[in-house]
Short mmCIF file of C-alpha atoms in Angstrom, two decimals:
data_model
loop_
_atom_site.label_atom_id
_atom_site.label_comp_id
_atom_site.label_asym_id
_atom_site.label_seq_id
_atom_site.Cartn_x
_atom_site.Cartn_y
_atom_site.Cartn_z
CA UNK A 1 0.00 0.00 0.00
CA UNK A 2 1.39 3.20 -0.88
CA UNK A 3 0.17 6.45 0.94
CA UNK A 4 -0.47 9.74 -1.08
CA UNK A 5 1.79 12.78 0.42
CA UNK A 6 -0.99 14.68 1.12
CA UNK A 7 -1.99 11.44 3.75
CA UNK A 8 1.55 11.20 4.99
CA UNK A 9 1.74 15.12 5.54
CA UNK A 10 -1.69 15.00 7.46
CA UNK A 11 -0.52 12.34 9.61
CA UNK A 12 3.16 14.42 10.31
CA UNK A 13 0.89 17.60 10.77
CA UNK A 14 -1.50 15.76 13.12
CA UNK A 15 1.19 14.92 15.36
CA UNK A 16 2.55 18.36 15.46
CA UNK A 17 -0.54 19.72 16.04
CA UNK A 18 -1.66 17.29 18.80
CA UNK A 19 1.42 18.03 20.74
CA UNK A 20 0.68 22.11 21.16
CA UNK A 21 -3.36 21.00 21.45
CA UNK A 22 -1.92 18.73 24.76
CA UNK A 23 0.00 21.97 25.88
CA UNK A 24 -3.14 24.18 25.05
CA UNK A 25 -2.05 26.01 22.14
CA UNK A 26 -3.05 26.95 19.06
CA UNK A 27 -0.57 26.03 15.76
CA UNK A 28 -0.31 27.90 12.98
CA UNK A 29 0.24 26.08 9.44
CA UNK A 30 3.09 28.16 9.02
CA UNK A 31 5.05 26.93 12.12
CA UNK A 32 3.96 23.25 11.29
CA UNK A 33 5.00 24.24 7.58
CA UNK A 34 8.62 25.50 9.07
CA UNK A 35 9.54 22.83 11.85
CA UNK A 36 8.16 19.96 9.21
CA UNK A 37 10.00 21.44 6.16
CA UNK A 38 6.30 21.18 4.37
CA UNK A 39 5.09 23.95 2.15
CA UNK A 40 2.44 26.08 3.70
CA UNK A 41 0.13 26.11 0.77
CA UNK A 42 0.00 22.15 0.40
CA UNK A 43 -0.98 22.41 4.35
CA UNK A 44 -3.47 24.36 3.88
CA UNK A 45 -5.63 21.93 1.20
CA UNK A 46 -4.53 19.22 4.35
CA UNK A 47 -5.65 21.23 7.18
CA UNK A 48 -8.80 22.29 5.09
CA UNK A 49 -10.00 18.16 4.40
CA UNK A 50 -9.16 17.44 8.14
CA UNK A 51 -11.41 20.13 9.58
CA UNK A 52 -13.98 19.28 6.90
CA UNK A 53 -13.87 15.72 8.71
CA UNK A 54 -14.52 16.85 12.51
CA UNK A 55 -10.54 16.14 13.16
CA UNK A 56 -9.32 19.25 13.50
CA UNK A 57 -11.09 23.07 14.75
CA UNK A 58 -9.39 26.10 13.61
CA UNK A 59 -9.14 29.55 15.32
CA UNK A 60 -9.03 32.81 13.43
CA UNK A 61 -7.23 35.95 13.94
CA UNK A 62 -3.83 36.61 15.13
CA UNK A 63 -3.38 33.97 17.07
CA UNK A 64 -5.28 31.83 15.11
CA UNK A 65 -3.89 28.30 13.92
CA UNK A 66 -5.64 24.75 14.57
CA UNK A 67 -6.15 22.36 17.52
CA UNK A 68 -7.46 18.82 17.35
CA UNK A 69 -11.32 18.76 17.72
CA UNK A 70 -11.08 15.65 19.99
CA UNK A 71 -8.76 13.82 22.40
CA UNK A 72 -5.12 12.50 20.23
CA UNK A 73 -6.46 8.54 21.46
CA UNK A 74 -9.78 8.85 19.71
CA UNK A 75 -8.13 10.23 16.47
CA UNK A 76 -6.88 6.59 14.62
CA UNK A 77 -4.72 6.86 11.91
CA UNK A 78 -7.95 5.65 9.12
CA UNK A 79 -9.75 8.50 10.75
CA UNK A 80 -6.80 11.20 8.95
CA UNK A 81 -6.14 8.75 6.15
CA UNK A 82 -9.90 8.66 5.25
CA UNK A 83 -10.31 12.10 5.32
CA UNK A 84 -7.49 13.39 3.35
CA UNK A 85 -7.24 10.18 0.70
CA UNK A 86 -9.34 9.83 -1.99
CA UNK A 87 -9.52 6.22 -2.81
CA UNK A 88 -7.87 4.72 0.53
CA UNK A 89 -10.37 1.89 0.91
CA UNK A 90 -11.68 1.64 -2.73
CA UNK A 91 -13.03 -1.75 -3.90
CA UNK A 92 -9.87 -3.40 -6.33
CA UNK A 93 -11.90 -3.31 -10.08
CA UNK A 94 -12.83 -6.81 -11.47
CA UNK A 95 -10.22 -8.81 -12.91
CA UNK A 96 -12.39 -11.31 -15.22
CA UNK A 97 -15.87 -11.43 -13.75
CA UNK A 98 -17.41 -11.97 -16.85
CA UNK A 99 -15.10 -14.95 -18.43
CA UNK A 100 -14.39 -16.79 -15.28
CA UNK A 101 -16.99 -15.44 -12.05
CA UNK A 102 -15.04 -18.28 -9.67
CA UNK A 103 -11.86 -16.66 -9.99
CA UNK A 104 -12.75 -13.77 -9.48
CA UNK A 105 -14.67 -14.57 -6.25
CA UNK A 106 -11.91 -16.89 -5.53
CA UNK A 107 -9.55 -13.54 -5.49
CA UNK A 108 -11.56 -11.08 -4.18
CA UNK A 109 -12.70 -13.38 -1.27
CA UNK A 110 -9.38 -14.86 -0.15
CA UNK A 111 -6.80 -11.41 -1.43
CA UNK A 112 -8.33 -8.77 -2.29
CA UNK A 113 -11.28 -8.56 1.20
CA UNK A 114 -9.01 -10.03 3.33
CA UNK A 115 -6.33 -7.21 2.37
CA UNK A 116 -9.03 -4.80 2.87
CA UNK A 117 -10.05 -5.98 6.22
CA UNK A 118 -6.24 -6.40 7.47
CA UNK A 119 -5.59 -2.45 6.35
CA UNK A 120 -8.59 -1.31 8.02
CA UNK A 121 -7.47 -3.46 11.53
CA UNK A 122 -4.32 -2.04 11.07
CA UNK A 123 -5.11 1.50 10.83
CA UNK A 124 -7.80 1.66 12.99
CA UNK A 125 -5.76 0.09 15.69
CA UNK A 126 -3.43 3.21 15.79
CA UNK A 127 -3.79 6.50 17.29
CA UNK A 128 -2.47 10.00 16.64
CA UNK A 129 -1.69 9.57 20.31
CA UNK A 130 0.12 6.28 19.58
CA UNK A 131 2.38 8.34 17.21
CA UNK A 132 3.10 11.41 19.21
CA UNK A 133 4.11 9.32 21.73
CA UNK A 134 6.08 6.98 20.17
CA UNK A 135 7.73 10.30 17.82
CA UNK A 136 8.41 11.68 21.42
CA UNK A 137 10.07 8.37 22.43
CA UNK A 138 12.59 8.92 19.36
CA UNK A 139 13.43 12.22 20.61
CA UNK A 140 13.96 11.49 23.86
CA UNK A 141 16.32 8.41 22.75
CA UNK A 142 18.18 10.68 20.05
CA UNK A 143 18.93 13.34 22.72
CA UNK A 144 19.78 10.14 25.36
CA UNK A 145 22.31 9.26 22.71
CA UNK A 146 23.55 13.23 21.65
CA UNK A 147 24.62 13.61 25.84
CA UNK A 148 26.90 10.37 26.11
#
């Protein structure tokens, strides 16, 4: 499976932004844009699909940025991915349904559903939370290392 940058810069985003939301502020796309090396206008169309989905709440004015719209453990990772990706759990198209109807059940029952189902168990089954705290883990192991 192959993930879309716009999905992989919603999930990096989403982290970002769940960290300030768990200190109480309110992030800008342009500071998410500088510390993720992401360009600003590509986080906007991001930003703009995850508030469209409930994920995210925005702020205006001078201050104004983004915080998540719910708790960082009730955000899973098919949540952002379903929001921002277009044809994440699209149905695979028929192989040869009309010449030979047993292989294609034979595929779509024992690859093509079962892949399906093992994505969707997979993503569901992770958290932005999950992320920001294993992304804070890292960090905290780098900077273990940096001080020996």
């Amino acid at each position: 499976m192959r993930l879309s940058a716009k999905g992989r810069y919603a999930l990096a985003a989403l982290i970002e932004i769940a960290r300030q939301t768990q200190k109480g502020e309110i992030v800008s796309v342009l500071s998410i844009s500088e510390k993720l090396g992401i360009s600003k206008i590509y986080l906007e169309q991001v930003a703009t699909s995850l508030k469209k989905s409930g994920i995210i709440q925005s702020t205006k004015g001078a201050r104004g940025g983004y915080q998540l719209a719910q708790e960082a453990r009730a955000i899973t990772v098919l949540d952002v991915l379903a929001a921002v990706e277009n044809t994440l759990m699209e149905k695979s198209d028929e192989t040869v349904s009309e010449q030979s109807p047993s292989i294609e059940a034979a595929m779509r029952e024992l690859v093509f559903n079962k892949l399906d189902r093992a994505v969707e168990t997979c993503l569901s089954g992770v958290t932005i939370q999950d992320l920001l705290e294993y992304a804070d883990r890292q960090n905290s192991e780098q900077a273990f290392m940096l001080n020996m």
